[in-house]
Amino acid sequence: VYVVRFRVAIAFQILERYILRCGSALMAAAATPPRRCCPPGHQRPAPTCSHTSPLQMLLQMGFPQKRAEKALAATGDRSVQLASDWLAARLNDPNLDDTSPREYVLYMRPSGPLSTQIYNFWDEGQKIGRNAAQNLMPHITLCSYFKVGAEHSSRLGEMLVSAATSVLSSSALLLPLPLEKYCSQNYMGLFVTAPAAPVLQAIKRHFLQAAASVCSGLEASSSSSGGGGSVVSSSSATEEDLHLTLAYSYSATQYPGLEALLQGVHVKASASWELCLYSRESRFNGLELYRCHRGQDPSHSDSLSLLTGDYVYVSAEAVSACSDGWVTGTSWLTGCSGLVPLNCLVRVPESDTWTLHRGLTITSDGKNIEM
């Protein structure tokens, strides 16, 4: 009882001292004269707040710089959370410390009725037989694959904004985009005609010039895929032509059916157009992409653990040589490799795993962009 009374007395003394201190502080504040305002034209400088970049935050979390830069580039420099999640998923990736630069590509993509018609063309075309155009999304290639180090990836988006704004402010893009059908025994597509083509070429030129001047690691590549000009073998279709590929590398037996489907694509259908800067891991170039529709736990030490919805990279040679239903694949989520049953995989476009760094919608008057 005496101990309790003693503790209560001490508590009351502490509370009394606290109240006295608070009262003294309030009285002192009331007695202090108000601060004089600055005379007109002499405003006090605004308090500065330190801005911590995503890279600095990852470094403060303990990640090595090269890994942090690689994670930010792989997730489109969107957020620290995405980058840290990517690093957590890749802990067992044997290539985690590989500093090979990512491959970037600049596309212009349609949306709206024209895009719907193109996807209908592809869906019906798959019933006739698969062709190489279905490895990517519908697009017009402005800049084919080029490599940039992870430390420079965050700058590319602003370069694209600057290039598009500069060109469109002086030369509006004609919309609806003038397109012309092209059909041959080995290629079908929609070609951009004048006066829209020079404007898009100017955006491409300004963007590459900016990227080359700022990013010392920039390497232009002559390779192309899907929408590249090298797939066209015609005197009227050169590598400088801008076009949207509908089908190519198809067999002679597929041609009549695809030609009939092409009649359902109307070049004057309305569409919104978006400039899209994508990147991909260069080590997966040339591999086929599959989506896992049924996850699997590793039953053996050499089998690959997969979650439903994960993507798997597999070589075409491994698929064609498969005799027991198992192939060696690499998980897009974890970067690890192992044996995978083919019956839990379904082929999907390669671009499904690409990282979008910046998307800019061209306004309906063709004079500006929306972010």
Coordinates of C-alpha atoms in Angstrom, one line a residue:
V1 CA 0.0 0.0 0.0
Y2 CA 2.8 2.4 0.9
V3 CA 4.6 1.6 -2.4
V4 CA 1.4 2.4 -4.4
R5 CA 0.9 5.7 -2.6
F6 CA 4.5 6.7 -3.1
R7 CA 4.3 6.0 -6.9
V8 CA 1.0 8.0 -7.1
A9 CA 2.6 10.9 -5.4
I10 CA 5.6 10.9 -7.7
A11 CA 3.2 10.7 -10.7
F12 CA 1.3 13.8 -9.5
Q13 CA 4.5 15.7 -9.0
I14 CA 5.7 14.9 -12.6
L15 CA 2.3 15.9 -14.0
E16 CA 2.4 19.2 -12.0
R17 CA 5.8 20.1 -13.4
Y18 CA 4.7 19.3 -16.9
I19 CA 1.6 21.6 -16.6
L20 CA 3.8 24.4 -15.2
R21 CA 6.2 24.1 -18.1
C22 CA 3.5 24.1 -20.7
G23 CA 1.9 27.2 -19.1
S24 CA 5.2 29.0 -19.1
A25 CA 5.8 28.2 -22.8
L26 CA 2.3 29.5 -23.7
M27 CA 2.8 32.7 -21.7
A28 CA 6.2 33.3 -23.4
A29 CA 4.7 32.8 -26.8
A30 CA 1.9 35.2 -26.1
A31 CA 4.4 37.9 -24.9
T32 CA 6.5 37.5 -28.1
P33 CA 5.7 40.2 -30.6
P34 CA 4.5 39.0 -34.0
R35 CA 7.1 38.5 -36.8
R36 CA 7.3 41.5 -39.1
C37 CA 6.3 40.8 -42.7
C38 CA 8.9 41.2 -45.4
P39 CA 8.5 44.4 -47.5
P40 CA 7.0 43.9 -51.0
G41 CA 9.4 42.4 -53.4
H42 CA 11.5 40.8 -50.6
Q43 CA 9.7 37.6 -49.9
R44 CA 11.4 35.1 -47.7
P45 CA 12.8 32.1 -49.6
A46 CA 10.6 29.1 -49.4
P47 CA 12.0 26.3 -47.2
T48 CA 13.8 23.7 -49.3
C49 CA 13.0 20.1 -49.0
S50 CA 15.4 17.4 -50.0
H51 CA 14.3 15.1 -52.8
T52 CA 15.5 11.6 -52.7
S53 CA 15.6 9.8 -56.0
P54 CA 14.3 6.2 -56.4
L55 CA 17.9 5.1 -56.9
Q56 CA 19.0 6.8 -53.7
M57 CA 16.2 5.2 -51.8
L58 CA 17.1 1.8 -53.1
L59 CA 20.8 2.4 -52.1
Q60 CA 19.6 3.5 -48.6
M61 CA 17.7 0.2 -48.4
G62 CA 21.0 -1.6 -48.9
F63 CA 20.8 -2.7 -52.5
P64 CA 24.0 -2.5 -54.6
Q65 CA 24.0 0.3 -57.1
K66 CA 24.2 -1.9 -60.2
R67 CA 21.3 -4.0 -59.0
A68 CA 19.3 -1.0 -58.1
E69 CA 19.8 0.6 -61.6
K70 CA 18.9 -2.7 -63.3
A71 CA 15.7 -3.1 -61.2
L72 CA 14.6 0.4 -62.0
A73 CA 15.2 -0.1 -65.7
A74 CA 13.4 -3.4 -65.7
T75 CA 10.3 -1.9 -64.1
G76 CA 10.2 1.3 -66.2
D77 CA 11.4 3.6 -63.4
R78 CA 7.9 3.6 -62.0
S79 CA 8.5 3.2 -58.3
V80 CA 10.8 2.1 -55.6
Q81 CA 8.2 -0.6 -54.5
L82 CA 8.2 -2.2 -58.0
A83 CA 11.9 -2.2 -58.2
S84 CA 12.4 -3.7 -54.8
D85 CA 9.8 -6.4 -55.5
W86 CA 11.6 -7.2 -58.8
L87 CA 14.9 -7.6 -56.8
A88 CA 13.2 -9.8 -54.2
A89 CA 11.8 -12.1 -56.9
R90 CA 15.2 -12.3 -58.7
L91 CA 17.3 -13.2 -55.6
N92 CA 18.2 -16.6 -57.2
D93 CA 18.7 -15.3 -60.7
P94 CA 22.2 -16.4 -61.8
N95 CA 22.2 -13.3 -64.2
L96 CA 21.2 -10.8 -61.5
D97 CA 24.6 -9.1 -61.6
D98 CA 24.9 -9.2 -65.4
T99 CA 25.2 -5.6 -66.6
S100 CA 24.3 -6.2 -70.3
P101 CA 22.1 -3.2 -71.5
R102 CA 18.4 -3.6 -72.2
E103 CA 17.1 -3.3 -75.7
Y104 CA 14.8 -0.4 -76.4
V105 CA 12.3 0.2 -79.2
L106 CA 10.0 3.1 -80.0
Y107 CA 6.5 2.2 -81.4
M108 CA 3.4 4.1 -82.4
R109 CA 0.4 2.0 -81.4
P110 CA -3.3 2.4 -82.5
S111 CA -6.3 2.0 -80.3
G112 CA -10.0 2.2 -81.1
P113 CA -11.9 0.7 -84.1
L114 CA -8.8 0.2 -86.3
S115 CA -7.0 -1.7 -83.5
T116 CA -10.1 -3.9 -83.1
Q117 CA -10.1 -4.7 -86.8
I118 CA -6.4 -5.6 -86.6
Y119 CA -6.9 -8.0 -83.7
N120 CA -9.9 -9.6 -85.5
F121 CA -7.6 -10.1 -88.5
W122 CA -5.0 -11.8 -86.2
D123 CA -7.6 -13.9 -84.4
E124 CA -9.1 -15.2 -87.6
G125 CA -5.6 -15.6 -89.1
Q126 CA -4.5 -17.9 -86.4
K127 CA -7.3 -20.3 -87.5
I128 CA -5.5 -20.4 -90.8
G129 CA -2.1 -20.7 -89.3
R130 CA 0.3 -18.8 -87.2
N131 CA 2.6 -16.2 -88.8
A132 CA 5.5 -14.1 -87.5
A133 CA 3.5 -10.9 -87.1
Q134 CA 1.6 -12.4 -84.2
N135 CA 4.8 -12.4 -82.1
L136 CA 4.3 -8.7 -81.3
M137 CA 1.5 -6.2 -80.7
P138 CA 0.1 -4.1 -83.6
H139 CA 2.5 -1.2 -84.1
I140 CA 4.4 1.1 -86.4
T141 CA 8.1 0.9 -85.7
L142 CA 9.7 4.4 -85.4
C143 CA 13.0 3.3 -83.8
S144 CA 14.1 -0.3 -84.1
Y145 CA 16.1 -2.0 -81.3
F146 CA 18.9 0.0 -79.7
K147 CA 20.8 -0.7 -76.4
V148 CA 21.1 1.7 -73.5
G149 CA 22.7 1.0 -70.1
A150 CA 20.5 0.8 -67.1
E151 CA 22.0 3.9 -65.6
H152 CA 20.6 6.0 -68.5
S153 CA 17.1 4.5 -68.7
S154 CA 15.3 7.1 -66.7
R155 CA 16.4 9.8 -69.2
L156 CA 14.9 8.3 -72.3
G157 CA 11.3 9.1 -71.4
E158 CA 11.9 12.8 -71.1
M159 CA 13.9 12.7 -74.3
L160 CA 10.8 11.3 -76.1
V161 CA 8.5 13.9 -74.6
S162 CA 10.9 16.7 -75.7
A163 CA 11.3 15.2 -79.2
A164 CA 7.5 14.8 -79.8
T165 CA 6.6 18.2 -78.4
S166 CA 9.3 19.9 -80.4
V167 CA 8.2 18.3 -83.7
L168 CA 4.4 18.5 -83.3
S169 CA 4.4 22.1 -82.2
S170 CA 5.9 23.1 -85.6
S171 CA 4.5 20.3 -87.8
A172 CA 1.2 18.8 -86.9
L173 CA 0.6 15.1 -87.6
L174 CA -2.2 14.6 -90.0
L175 CA -5.0 12.6 -88.4
P176 CA -6.7 10.3 -89.2
L177 CA -3.4 8.9 -90.1
P178 CA -3.3 8.3 -93.9
L179 CA -2.7 4.6 -94.5
E180 CA -2.4 2.5 -97.6
K181 CA -2.8 -1.3 -97.8
Y182 CA 0.0 -3.4 -99.2
C183 CA -0.3 -7.1 -100.0
S184 CA 2.2 -9.6 -101.5
Q185 CA 3.0 -13.3 -101.3
N186 CA 5.2 -12.8 -98.2
Y187 CA 3.9 -9.6 -96.5
M188 CA 0.7 -7.7 -95.7
G189 CA 0.5 -4.4 -94.0
L190 CA -0.6 -0.8 -93.8
F191 CA 1.8 1.9 -95.0
V192 CA 1.9 5.5 -93.7
T193 CA 1.7 7.9 -96.6
A194 CA 2.6 11.6 -97.0
P195 CA 2.3 14.1 -95.4
A196 CA 2.2 12.1 -92.1
A197 CA 5.3 10.0 -92.7
P198 CA 7.8 12.9 -92.6
V199 CA 6.4 14.1 -89.3
L200 CA 6.9 10.7 -87.7
Q201 CA 10.4 10.4 -89.2
A202 CA 11.2 13.8 -87.6
I203 CA 10.1 12.6 -84.2
K204 CA 12.3 9.5 -84.7
R205 CA 15.3 11.6 -85.7
H206 CA 15.0 14.1 -82.9
F207 CA 14.6 11.3 -80.3
L208 CA 17.6 9.4 -81.5
Q209 CA 19.8 12.5 -81.7
A210 CA 18.9 13.4 -78.1
A211 CA 19.5 9.8 -76.9
A212 CA 22.9 9.6 -78.7
S213 CA 24.0 13.0 -77.3
V214 CA 23.1 12.3 -73.7
C215 CA 23.6 8.5 -73.3
S216 CA 27.2 7.6 -74.1
G217 CA 26.3 3.9 -74.1
L218 CA 23.7 4.2 -76.9
E219 CA 24.2 1.7 -79.7
A220 CA 21.9 1.8 -82.7
S221 CA 21.0 -1.7 -84.0
S222 CA 20.1 -2.6 -87.5
S223 CA 18.0 -5.6 -86.4
S224 CA 14.3 -5.5 -86.8
S225 CA 11.4 -7.6 -85.8
G226 CA 7.8 -7.7 -86.8
G227 CA 7.3 -4.2 -88.0
G228 CA 10.9 -3.7 -89.3
G229 CA 11.4 -2.7 -92.9
S230 CA 13.7 -5.6 -93.7
V231 CA 10.7 -8.0 -93.9
V232 CA 9.4 -6.2 -97.0
S233 CA 10.7 -7.4 -100.4
S234 CA 9.2 -4.9 -102.8
S235 CA 10.6 -2.0 -104.8
S236 CA 7.8 0.2 -103.4
A237 CA 8.5 -0.7 -99.8
T238 CA 11.9 0.3 -98.6
E239 CA 13.5 0.2 -95.1
E240 CA 12.6 3.9 -94.6
D241 CA 8.9 3.2 -95.0
L242 CA 6.8 3.4 -91.9
H243 CA 4.2 0.6 -91.8
L244 CA 2.0 -1.5 -89.5
T245 CA 2.6 -5.2 -90.2
L246 CA -0.4 -7.4 -90.4
A247 CA 1.2 -10.7 -91.5
Y248 CA 4.5 -11.9 -92.8
S249 CA 6.5 -15.2 -93.1
Y250 CA 3.4 -17.2 -93.9
S251 CA 3.1 -20.1 -96.2
A252 CA 1.6 -20.1 -99.7
T253 CA -1.4 -22.1 -98.5
Q254 CA -2.2 -19.3 -95.9
Y255 CA -2.1 -16.5 -98.5
P256 CA -5.6 -16.8 -99.9
G257 CA -7.2 -16.9 -96.5
L258 CA -5.2 -13.9 -95.2
E259 CA -5.9 -11.9 -98.4
A260 CA -9.6 -12.4 -97.8
L261 CA -9.3 -11.3 -94.2
L262 CA -7.4 -8.2 -95.3
Q263 CA -10.5 -6.9 -96.9
G264 CA -12.1 -6.5 -93.5
V265 CA -9.4 -4.0 -92.4
H266 CA -10.5 -0.5 -93.3
V267 CA -7.6 2.0 -93.4
K268 CA -10.0 4.9 -92.8
A269 CA -11.3 3.5 -89.5
S270 CA -10.8 5.9 -86.6
A271 CA -8.0 5.4 -84.2
S272 CA -6.0 7.1 -81.4
W273 CA -2.3 6.8 -81.7
E274 CA 0.2 6.5 -78.9
L275 CA 4.0 6.8 -78.9
C276 CA 5.3 4.0 -76.7
L277 CA 8.9 3.4 -75.5
Y278 CA 9.5 -0.2 -74.6
S279 CA 12.4 -2.3 -73.4
R280 CA 13.2 -6.0 -73.1
E281 CA 16.0 -8.1 -71.6
S282 CA 18.5 -8.7 -74.4
R283 CA 19.4 -12.2 -73.2
F284 CA 15.9 -13.4 -74.2
N285 CA 16.1 -12.1 -77.7
G286 CA 15.1 -14.8 -80.2
L287 CA 13.3 -17.0 -77.7
E288 CA 9.7 -17.9 -77.8
L289 CA 7.4 -16.7 -75.0
Y290 CA 4.8 -18.9 -73.2
R291 CA 2.4 -18.1 -70.4
C292 CA 2.0 -20.7 -67.6
H293 CA -1.7 -21.4 -67.1
R294 CA -1.1 -24.0 -64.4
G295 CA 1.5 -23.4 -61.7
Q296 CA 3.9 -26.2 -60.7
D297 CA 6.0 -27.0 -57.7
P298 CA 9.4 -28.5 -58.5
S299 CA 9.2 -32.2 -58.2
H300 CA 12.8 -32.7 -59.0
S301 CA 15.9 -30.6 -58.4
D302 CA 16.2 -29.7 -62.1
S303 CA 12.5 -28.7 -62.6
L304 CA 11.4 -25.1 -62.6
S305 CA 9.0 -23.6 -59.9
L306 CA 6.3 -21.6 -61.6
L307 CA 3.3 -19.6 -60.6
T308 CA 0.1 -19.4 -62.6
G309 CA 0.4 -16.4 -64.9
D310 CA 4.2 -16.4 -65.0
Y311 CA 5.9 -16.3 -68.4
V312 CA 8.5 -18.8 -69.6
Y313 CA 11.2 -18.3 -72.3
V314 CA 11.8 -21.3 -74.4
S315 CA 13.9 -21.8 -77.5
A316 CA 12.1 -22.9 -80.7
E317 CA 14.7 -25.7 -81.1
A318 CA 13.9 -27.1 -77.7
V319 CA 10.2 -27.2 -78.5
S320 CA 10.7 -28.9 -81.8
A321 CA 13.1 -31.4 -80.4
C322 CA 10.9 -32.2 -77.3
S323 CA 9.9 -35.9 -77.2
D324 CA 8.9 -36.4 -73.6
G325 CA 6.7 -33.3 -73.0
W326 CA 9.4 -31.4 -71.0
V327 CA 11.5 -28.5 -72.1
T328 CA 14.1 -26.2 -70.5
G329 CA 12.7 -22.8 -69.9
T330 CA 13.5 -19.6 -68.0
S331 CA 11.0 -17.9 -65.7
W332 CA 10.3 -14.2 -66.5
L333 CA 9.4 -13.6 -62.9
T334 CA 12.4 -15.1 -61.2
G335 CA 15.0 -15.4 -63.9
C336 CA 15.7 -19.0 -62.9
S337 CA 15.8 -21.9 -65.4
G338 CA 14.7 -25.5 -65.3
L339 CA 12.5 -28.2 -66.8
V340 CA 8.9 -27.3 -67.6
P341 CA 6.0 -29.5 -68.9
L342 CA 4.8 -28.1 -72.2
N343 CA 1.2 -29.0 -71.4
C344 CA 1.0 -26.2 -68.8
L345 CA 2.3 -23.5 -71.3
V346 CA 0.5 -21.6 -74.0
R347 CA 2.3 -19.5 -76.7
V348 CA 1.8 -15.7 -76.4
P349 CA 3.3 -12.6 -78.1
E350 CA 6.9 -11.8 -77.2
S351 CA 5.9 -8.2 -76.3
D352 CA 3.7 -9.4 -73.4
T353 CA 6.7 -9.2 -71.1
W354 CA 8.1 -5.9 -72.4
T355 CA 8.5 -2.9 -70.0
L356 CA 6.7 0.3 -71.0
H357 CA 8.8 3.3 -70.0
R358 CA 6.7 6.1 -71.5
G359 CA 3.4 6.3 -73.4
L360 CA 2.4 9.6 -75.1
T361 CA -1.0 9.9 -76.7
I362 CA -1.1 12.3 -79.7
T363 CA -4.0 14.7 -79.5
S364 CA -6.8 14.6 -82.1
D365 CA -5.5 17.8 -83.8
G366 CA -2.0 16.2 -84.2
K367 CA -0.3 19.2 -82.5
N368 CA 0.4 18.0 -79.0
I369 CA 0.8 15.0 -76.7
E370 CA -1.0 13.8 -73.6
M371 CA 0.8 11.9 -70.9

